[in-house]
Short mmCIF file of C-alpha atoms in Angstrom, two decimals:
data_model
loop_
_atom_site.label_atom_id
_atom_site.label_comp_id
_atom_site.label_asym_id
_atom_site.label_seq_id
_atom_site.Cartn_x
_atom_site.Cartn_y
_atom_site.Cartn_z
CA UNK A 1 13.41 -36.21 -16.92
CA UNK A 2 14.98 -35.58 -13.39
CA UNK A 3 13.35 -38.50 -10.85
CA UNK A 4 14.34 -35.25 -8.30
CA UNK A 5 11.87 -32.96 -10.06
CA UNK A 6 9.03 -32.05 -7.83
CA UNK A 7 5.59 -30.95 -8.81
CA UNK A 8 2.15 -29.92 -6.84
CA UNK A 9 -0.89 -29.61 -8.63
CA UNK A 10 -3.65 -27.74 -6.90
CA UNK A 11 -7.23 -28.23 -7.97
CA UNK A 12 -8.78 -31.89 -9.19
CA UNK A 13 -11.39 -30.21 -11.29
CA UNK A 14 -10.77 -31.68 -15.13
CA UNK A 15 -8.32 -29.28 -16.04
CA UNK A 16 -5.72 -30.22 -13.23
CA UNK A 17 -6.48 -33.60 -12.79
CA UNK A 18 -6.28 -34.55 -15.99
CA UNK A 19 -2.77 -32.38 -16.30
CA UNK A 20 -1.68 -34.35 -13.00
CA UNK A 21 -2.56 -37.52 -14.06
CA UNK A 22 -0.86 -37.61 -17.18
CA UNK A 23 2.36 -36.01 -15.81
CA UNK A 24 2.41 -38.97 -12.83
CA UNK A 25 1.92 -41.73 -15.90
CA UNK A 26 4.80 -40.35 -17.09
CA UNK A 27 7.05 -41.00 -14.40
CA UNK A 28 7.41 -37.72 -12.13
CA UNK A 29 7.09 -37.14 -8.35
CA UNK A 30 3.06 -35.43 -8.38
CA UNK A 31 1.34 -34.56 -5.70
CA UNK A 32 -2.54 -33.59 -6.07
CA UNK A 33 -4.10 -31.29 -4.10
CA UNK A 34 -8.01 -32.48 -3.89
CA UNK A 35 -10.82 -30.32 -2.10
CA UNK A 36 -12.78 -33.14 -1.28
CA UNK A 37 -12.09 -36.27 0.31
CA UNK A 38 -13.88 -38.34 -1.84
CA UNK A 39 -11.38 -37.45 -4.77
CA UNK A 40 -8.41 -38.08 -2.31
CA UNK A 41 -9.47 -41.20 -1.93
CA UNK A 42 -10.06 -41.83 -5.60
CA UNK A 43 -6.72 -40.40 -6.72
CA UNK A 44 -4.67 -42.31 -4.18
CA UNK A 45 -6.57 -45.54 -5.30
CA UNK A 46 -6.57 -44.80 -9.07
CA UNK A 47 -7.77 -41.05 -11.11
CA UNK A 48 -9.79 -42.67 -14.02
CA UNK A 49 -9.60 -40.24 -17.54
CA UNK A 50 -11.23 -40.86 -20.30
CA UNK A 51 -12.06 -39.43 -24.11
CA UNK A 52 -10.00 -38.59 -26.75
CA UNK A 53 -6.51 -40.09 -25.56
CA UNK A 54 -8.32 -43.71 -24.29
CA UNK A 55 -8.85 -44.68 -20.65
CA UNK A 56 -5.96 -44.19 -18.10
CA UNK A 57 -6.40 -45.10 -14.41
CA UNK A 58 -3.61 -43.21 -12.65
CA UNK A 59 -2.28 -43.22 -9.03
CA UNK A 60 -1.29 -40.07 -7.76
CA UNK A 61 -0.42 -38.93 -4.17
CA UNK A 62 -3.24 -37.08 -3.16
CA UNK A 63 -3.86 -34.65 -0.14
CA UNK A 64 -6.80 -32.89 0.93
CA UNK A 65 -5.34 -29.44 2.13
CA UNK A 66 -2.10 -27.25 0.98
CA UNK A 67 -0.40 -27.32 4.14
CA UNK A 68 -0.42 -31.85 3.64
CA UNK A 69 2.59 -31.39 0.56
CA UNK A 70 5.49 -33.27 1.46
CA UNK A 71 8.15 -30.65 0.80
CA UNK A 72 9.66 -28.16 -1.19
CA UNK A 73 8.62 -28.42 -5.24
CA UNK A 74 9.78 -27.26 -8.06
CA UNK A 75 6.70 -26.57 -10.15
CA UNK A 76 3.29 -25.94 -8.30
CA UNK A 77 0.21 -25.80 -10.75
CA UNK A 78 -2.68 -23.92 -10.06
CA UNK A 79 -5.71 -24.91 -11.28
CA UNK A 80 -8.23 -23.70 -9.21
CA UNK A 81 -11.03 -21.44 -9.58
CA UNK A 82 -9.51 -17.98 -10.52
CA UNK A 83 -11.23 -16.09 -7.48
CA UNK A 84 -9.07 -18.99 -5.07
CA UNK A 85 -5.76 -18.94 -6.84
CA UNK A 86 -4.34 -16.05 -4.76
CA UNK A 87 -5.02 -17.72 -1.54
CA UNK A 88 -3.89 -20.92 -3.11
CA UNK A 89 -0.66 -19.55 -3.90
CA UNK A 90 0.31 -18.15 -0.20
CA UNK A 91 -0.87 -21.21 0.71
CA UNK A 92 1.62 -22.99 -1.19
CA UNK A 93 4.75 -20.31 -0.52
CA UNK A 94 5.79 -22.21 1.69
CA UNK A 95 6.44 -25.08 -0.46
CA UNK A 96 8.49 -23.27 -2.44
CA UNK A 97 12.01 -21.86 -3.01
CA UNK A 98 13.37 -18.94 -4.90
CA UNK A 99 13.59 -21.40 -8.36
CA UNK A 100 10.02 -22.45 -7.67
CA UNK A 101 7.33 -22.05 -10.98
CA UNK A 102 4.00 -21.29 -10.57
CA UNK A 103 1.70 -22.29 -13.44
CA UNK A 104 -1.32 -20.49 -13.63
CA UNK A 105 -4.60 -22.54 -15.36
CA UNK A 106 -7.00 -20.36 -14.78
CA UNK A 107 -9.63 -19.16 -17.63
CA UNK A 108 -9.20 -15.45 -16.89
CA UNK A 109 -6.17 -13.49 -17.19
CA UNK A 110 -4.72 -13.78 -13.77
CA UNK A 111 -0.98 -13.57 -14.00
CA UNK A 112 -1.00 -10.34 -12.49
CA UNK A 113 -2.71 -11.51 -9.43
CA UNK A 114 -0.24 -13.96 -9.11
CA UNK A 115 2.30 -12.03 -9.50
CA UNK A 116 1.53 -10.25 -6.78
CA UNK A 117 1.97 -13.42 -4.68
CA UNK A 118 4.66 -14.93 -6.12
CA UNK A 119 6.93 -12.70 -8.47
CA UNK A 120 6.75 -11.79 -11.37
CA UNK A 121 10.12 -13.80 -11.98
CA UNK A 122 8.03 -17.50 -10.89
CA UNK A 123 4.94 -16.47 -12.38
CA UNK A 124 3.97 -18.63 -15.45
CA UNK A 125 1.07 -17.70 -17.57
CA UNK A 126 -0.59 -20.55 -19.75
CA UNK A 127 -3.35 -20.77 -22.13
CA UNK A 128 -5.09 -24.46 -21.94
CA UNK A 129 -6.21 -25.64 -25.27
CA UNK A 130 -7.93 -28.67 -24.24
CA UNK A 131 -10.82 -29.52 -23.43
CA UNK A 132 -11.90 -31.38 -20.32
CA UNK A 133 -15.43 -32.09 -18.35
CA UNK A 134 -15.46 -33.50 -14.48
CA UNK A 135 -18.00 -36.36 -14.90
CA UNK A 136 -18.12 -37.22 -11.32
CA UNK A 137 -15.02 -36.83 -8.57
CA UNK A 138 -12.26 -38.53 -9.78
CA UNK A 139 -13.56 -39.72 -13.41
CA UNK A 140 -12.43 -36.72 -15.99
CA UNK A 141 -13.04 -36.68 -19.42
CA UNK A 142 -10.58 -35.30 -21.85
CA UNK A 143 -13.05 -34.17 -24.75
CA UNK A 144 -10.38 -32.69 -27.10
CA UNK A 145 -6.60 -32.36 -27.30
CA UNK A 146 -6.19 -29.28 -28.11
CA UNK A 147 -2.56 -27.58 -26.84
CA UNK A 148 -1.19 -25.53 -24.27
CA UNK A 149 0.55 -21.98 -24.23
CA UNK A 150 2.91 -21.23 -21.71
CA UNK A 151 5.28 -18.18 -21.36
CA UNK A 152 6.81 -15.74 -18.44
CA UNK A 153 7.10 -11.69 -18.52
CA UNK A 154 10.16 -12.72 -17.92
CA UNK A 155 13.06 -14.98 -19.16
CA UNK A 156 13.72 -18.00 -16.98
CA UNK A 157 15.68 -21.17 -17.68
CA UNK A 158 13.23 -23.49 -16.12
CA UNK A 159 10.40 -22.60 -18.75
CA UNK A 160 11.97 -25.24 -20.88
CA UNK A 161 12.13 -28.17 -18.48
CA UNK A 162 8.49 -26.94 -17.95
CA UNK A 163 7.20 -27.44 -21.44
CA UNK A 164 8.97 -30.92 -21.54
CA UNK A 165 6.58 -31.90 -18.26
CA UNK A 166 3.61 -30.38 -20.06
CA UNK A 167 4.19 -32.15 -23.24
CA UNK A 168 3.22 -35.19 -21.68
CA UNK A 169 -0.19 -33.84 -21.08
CA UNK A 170 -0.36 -32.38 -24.55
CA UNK A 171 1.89 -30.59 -27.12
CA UNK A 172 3.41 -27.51 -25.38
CA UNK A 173 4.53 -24.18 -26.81
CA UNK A 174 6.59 -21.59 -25.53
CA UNK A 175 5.06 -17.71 -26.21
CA UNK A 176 6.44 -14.46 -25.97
CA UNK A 177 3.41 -13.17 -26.02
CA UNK A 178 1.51 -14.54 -23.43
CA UNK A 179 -0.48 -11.52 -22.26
CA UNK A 180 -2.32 -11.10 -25.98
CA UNK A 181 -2.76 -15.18 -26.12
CA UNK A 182 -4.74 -15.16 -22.52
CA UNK A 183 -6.47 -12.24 -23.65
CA UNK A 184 -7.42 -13.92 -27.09
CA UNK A 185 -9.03 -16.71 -25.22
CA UNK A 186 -10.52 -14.58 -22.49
CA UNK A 187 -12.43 -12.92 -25.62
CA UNK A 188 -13.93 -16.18 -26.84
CA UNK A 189 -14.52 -17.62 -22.91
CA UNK A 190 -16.38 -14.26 -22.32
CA UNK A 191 -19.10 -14.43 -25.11
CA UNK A 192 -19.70 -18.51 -24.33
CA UNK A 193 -19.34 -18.27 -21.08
CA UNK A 194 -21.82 -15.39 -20.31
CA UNK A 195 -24.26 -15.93 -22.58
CA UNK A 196 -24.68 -19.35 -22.08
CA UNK A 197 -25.03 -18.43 -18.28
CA UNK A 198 -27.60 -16.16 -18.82
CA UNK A 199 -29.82 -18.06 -21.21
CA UNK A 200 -29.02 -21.64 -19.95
CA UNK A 201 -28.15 -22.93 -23.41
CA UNK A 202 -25.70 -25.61 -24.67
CA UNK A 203 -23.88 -23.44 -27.02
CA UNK A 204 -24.68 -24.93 -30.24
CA UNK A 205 -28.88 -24.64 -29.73
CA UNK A 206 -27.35 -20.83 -28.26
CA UNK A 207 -25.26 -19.68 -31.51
CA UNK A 208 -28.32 -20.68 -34.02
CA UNK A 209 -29.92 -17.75 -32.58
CA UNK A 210 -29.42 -14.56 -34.56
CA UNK A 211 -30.23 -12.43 -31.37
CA UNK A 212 -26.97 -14.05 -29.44
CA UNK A 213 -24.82 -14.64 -32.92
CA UNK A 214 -25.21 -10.78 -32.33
CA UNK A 215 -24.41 -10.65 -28.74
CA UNK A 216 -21.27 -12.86 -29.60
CA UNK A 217 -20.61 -10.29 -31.76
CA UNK A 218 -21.22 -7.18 -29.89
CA UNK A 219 -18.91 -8.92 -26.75
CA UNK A 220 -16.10 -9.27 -28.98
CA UNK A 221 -16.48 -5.36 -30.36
CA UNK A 222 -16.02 -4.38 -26.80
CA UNK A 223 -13.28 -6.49 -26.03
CA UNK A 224 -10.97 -5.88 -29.11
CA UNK A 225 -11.88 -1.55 -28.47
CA UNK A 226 -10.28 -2.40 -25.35
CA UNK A 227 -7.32 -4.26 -26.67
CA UNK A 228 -6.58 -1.44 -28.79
CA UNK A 229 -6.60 1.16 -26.45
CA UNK A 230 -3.78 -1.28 -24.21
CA UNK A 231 -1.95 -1.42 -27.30
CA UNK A 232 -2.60 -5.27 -27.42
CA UNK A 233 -2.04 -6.92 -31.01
CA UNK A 234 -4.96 -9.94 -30.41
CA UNK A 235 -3.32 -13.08 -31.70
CA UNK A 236 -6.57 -15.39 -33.82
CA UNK A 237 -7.97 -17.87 -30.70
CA UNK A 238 -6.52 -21.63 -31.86
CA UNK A 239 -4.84 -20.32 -34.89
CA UNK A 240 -8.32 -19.86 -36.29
CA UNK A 241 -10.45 -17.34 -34.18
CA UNK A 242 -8.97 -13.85 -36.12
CA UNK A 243 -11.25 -11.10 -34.43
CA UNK A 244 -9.92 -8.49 -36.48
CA UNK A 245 -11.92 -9.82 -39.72
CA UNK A 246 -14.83 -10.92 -37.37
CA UNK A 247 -15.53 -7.59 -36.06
CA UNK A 248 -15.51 -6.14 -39.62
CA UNK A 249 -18.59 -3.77 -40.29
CA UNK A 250 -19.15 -4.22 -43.45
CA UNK A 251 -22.17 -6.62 -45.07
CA UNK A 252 -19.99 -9.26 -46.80
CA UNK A 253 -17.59 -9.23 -43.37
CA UNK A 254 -20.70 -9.18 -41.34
CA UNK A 255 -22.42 -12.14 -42.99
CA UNK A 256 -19.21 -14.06 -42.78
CA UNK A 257 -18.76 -13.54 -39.04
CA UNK A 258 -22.24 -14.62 -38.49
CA UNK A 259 -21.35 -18.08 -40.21
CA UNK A 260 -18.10 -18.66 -38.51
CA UNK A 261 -19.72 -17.77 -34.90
CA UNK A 262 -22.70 -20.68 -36.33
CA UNK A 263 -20.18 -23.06 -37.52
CA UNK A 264 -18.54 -22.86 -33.52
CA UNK A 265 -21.67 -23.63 -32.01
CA UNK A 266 -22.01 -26.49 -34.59
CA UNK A 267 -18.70 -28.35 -34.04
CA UNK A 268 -18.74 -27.48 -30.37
CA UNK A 269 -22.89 -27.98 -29.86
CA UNK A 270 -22.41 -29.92 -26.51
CA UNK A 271 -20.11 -27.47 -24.78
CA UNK A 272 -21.98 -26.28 -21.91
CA UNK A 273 -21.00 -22.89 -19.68
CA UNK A 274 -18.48 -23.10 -17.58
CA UNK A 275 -20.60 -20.37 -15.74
CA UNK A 276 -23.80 -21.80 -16.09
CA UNK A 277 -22.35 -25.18 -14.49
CA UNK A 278 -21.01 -22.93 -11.26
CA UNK A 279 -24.90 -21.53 -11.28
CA UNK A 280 -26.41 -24.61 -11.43
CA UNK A 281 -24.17 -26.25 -8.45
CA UNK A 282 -24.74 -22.95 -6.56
CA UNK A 283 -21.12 -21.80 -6.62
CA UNK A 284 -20.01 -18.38 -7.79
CA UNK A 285 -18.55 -17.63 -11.34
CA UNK A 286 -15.66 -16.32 -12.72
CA UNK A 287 -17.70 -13.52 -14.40
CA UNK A 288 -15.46 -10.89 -12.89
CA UNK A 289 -12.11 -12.67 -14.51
CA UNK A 290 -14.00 -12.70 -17.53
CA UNK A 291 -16.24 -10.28 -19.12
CA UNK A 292 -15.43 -8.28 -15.66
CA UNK A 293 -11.75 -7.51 -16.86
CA UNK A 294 -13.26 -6.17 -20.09
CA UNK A 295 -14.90 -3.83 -18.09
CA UNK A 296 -12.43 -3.04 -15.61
CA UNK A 297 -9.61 -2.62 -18.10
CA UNK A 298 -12.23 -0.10 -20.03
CA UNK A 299 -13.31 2.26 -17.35
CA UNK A 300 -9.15 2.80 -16.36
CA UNK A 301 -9.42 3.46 -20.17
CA UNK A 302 -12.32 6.05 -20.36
CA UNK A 303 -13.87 2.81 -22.74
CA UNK A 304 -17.61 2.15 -22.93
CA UNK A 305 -18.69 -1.62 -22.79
CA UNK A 306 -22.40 -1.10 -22.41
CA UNK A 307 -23.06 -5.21 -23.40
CA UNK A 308 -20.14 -6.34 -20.87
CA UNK A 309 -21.49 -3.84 -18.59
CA UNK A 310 -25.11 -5.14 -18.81
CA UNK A 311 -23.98 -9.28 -19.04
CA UNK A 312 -21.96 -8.84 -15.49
CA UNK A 313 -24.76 -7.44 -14.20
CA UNK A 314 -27.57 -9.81 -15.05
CA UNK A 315 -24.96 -12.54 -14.15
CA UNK A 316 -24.79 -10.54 -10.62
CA UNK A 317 -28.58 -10.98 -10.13
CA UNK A 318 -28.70 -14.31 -11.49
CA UNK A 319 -26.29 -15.61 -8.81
CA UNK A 320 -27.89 -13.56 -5.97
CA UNK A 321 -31.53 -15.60 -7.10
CA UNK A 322 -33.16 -11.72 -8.50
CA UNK A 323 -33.68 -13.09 -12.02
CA UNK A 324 -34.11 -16.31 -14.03
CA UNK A 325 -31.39 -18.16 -16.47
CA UNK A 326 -33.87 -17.82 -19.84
CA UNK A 327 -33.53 -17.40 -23.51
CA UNK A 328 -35.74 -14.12 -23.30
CA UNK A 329 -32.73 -12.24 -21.28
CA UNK A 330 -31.24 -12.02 -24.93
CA UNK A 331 -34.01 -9.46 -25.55
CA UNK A 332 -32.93 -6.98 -22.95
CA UNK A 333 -29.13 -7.31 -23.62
CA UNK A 334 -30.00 -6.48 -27.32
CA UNK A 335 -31.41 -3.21 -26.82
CA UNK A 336 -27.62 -2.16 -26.36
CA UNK A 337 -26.70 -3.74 -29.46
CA UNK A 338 -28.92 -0.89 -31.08
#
């Protein structure tokens, strides 16, 4: 570890508090870019985290605004919400240099937004593994371990020193592939994320229900016709995820997919929306990074995606107040399904 090595983090929701937390324990120069005052204050004073790797209270230079950093850095994460990371990183520009990494820990797939912003050549892509809740500002609970993917378009030097900084969070792996391992993920993040928006269930009560087992289902369809037509092999989500046998048509296949989808909901009962949350504290989802780039990437394809199609928009109208988070919107998605 160089004492020299510089590093913003940008966002103090779980994902990148928790990541700058545990990268200021272990010794390097952080500097924590906070939204809200009241987590300033809290991470200058102490960032509490809690769950599966014990209780850690964590000082971290904190700021309120981009334009506070101190100086030029040498790895700026981005955690934000995906719709502000390309006005975070223009933002942050300025705080770079030409050897500058930018990490991007968003859900969606948003390299290519970054990109646009920063290079292709600084942009980092990264798949986060772990799980992590914000329980109130500046107390974040780390509710699995999990791993992280990083990986660049193109070759750099720096990725290295990189995954020895984000080891210290969790284990680290470097991927050659890291456009098919976002897109793995996005598959999974767009069936629980959307339909536990639209019906307002945690998702184990949500996957004992046949109606969005089949939903689940139907998502992923969509998704992996759309893979295939962008010549995307889809690596299995956490090793263990392999859509390829889950979208299988067949009785025996069918039956089996049914029980794995159950089996998520079971180990992961208590895992709430990440959409649903943004709903329910009147902020906007991601919906457009999600199922929305299913959709997008299928119309440039001549692809139909009539359930992907359907979920954005009842997510539309449940944001804009025209319709009501409830189990019975399962019943009009699954008319498509038919």
């Amino acid at each position: 570890m160089s004492e020299k090595t510089k590093i913003a983090v940008i966002g103090a929701g779980a994902i990148g508090g928790i990541a700058a937390g545990f990268i200021a324990k272990a010794g390097y120069d952080v500097e924590l870019v906070c939204k809200h005052q009241s987590i300033v204050d809290k991470a200058n004073s102490g960032l509490e985290i809690v769950g599966v790797r014990g209780k850690h209270k964590v000082k971290i230079k904190a700021v309120k605004e981009i334009d506070e950093l101190s100086g030029e850095m040498d790895y700026i994460l981005v955690a934000t919400k995906t719709y502000d990371m390309p006005a975070a990183c223009k933002q942050a520009l300025k705080f770079s240099n030409k050897n500058t990494l930018f990490l991007s820990m968003q859900n969606g797939i948003s390299i290519d937004a970054m990109a646009d912003v920063v290079g292709e050549d600084r942009t980092v892509g990264c798949v986060v593994g772990f799980g992590a809740t914000l329980l109130e500002p500046g107390i974040l609970d780390m509710t699995s371990s999990g791993e992280l993917l990083i990986g660049m378009k193109k070759k750099n030097k720096k990725l290295e020193e990189l995954k020895e900084i984000l080891d210290y969070v969790v284990e680290t792996r470097i991927t050659e592939e890291i456009f098919a391992e976002l897109y793995s993920k996005l598959i999974v993040n767009s069936c629980i994320s959307a339909l536990g928006a639209v019906s307002g269930l945690y998702l184990g009560e949500m996957l004992k229900i046949k109606k969005a087992r089949d939903l689940f289902i139907k998502i992923m369809e969509e998704a992996m016709a759309v893979a295939e037509a962008m010549h995307i092999t889809v690596p299995p989500y956490g090793g263990k995820l392999d859509y390829y046998k889950l979208v299988k048509t067949d009785r025996l296949s069918r039956i089996k997919t049914h029980l794995m989808i159950y089996l998520v909901g079971l180990k992961y009962r208590k895992l709430k929306s990440s959409s649903l949350q943004s709903i329910e504290r009147g902020r906007q989802t991601e919906i457009d990074y999600f199922n929305g780039y299913i959709a997008k990437k299928a119309k440039e394809l001549n692809i139909t995606t009539p359930v992907n199609d359907a979920v954005i928009d009842m997510i539309k109208k449940i944001e804009q107040g025209k319709l009501k988070i409830q189990r019975r919107n399962f019943d009009e998605l699954m008319v498509l399904c038919k």
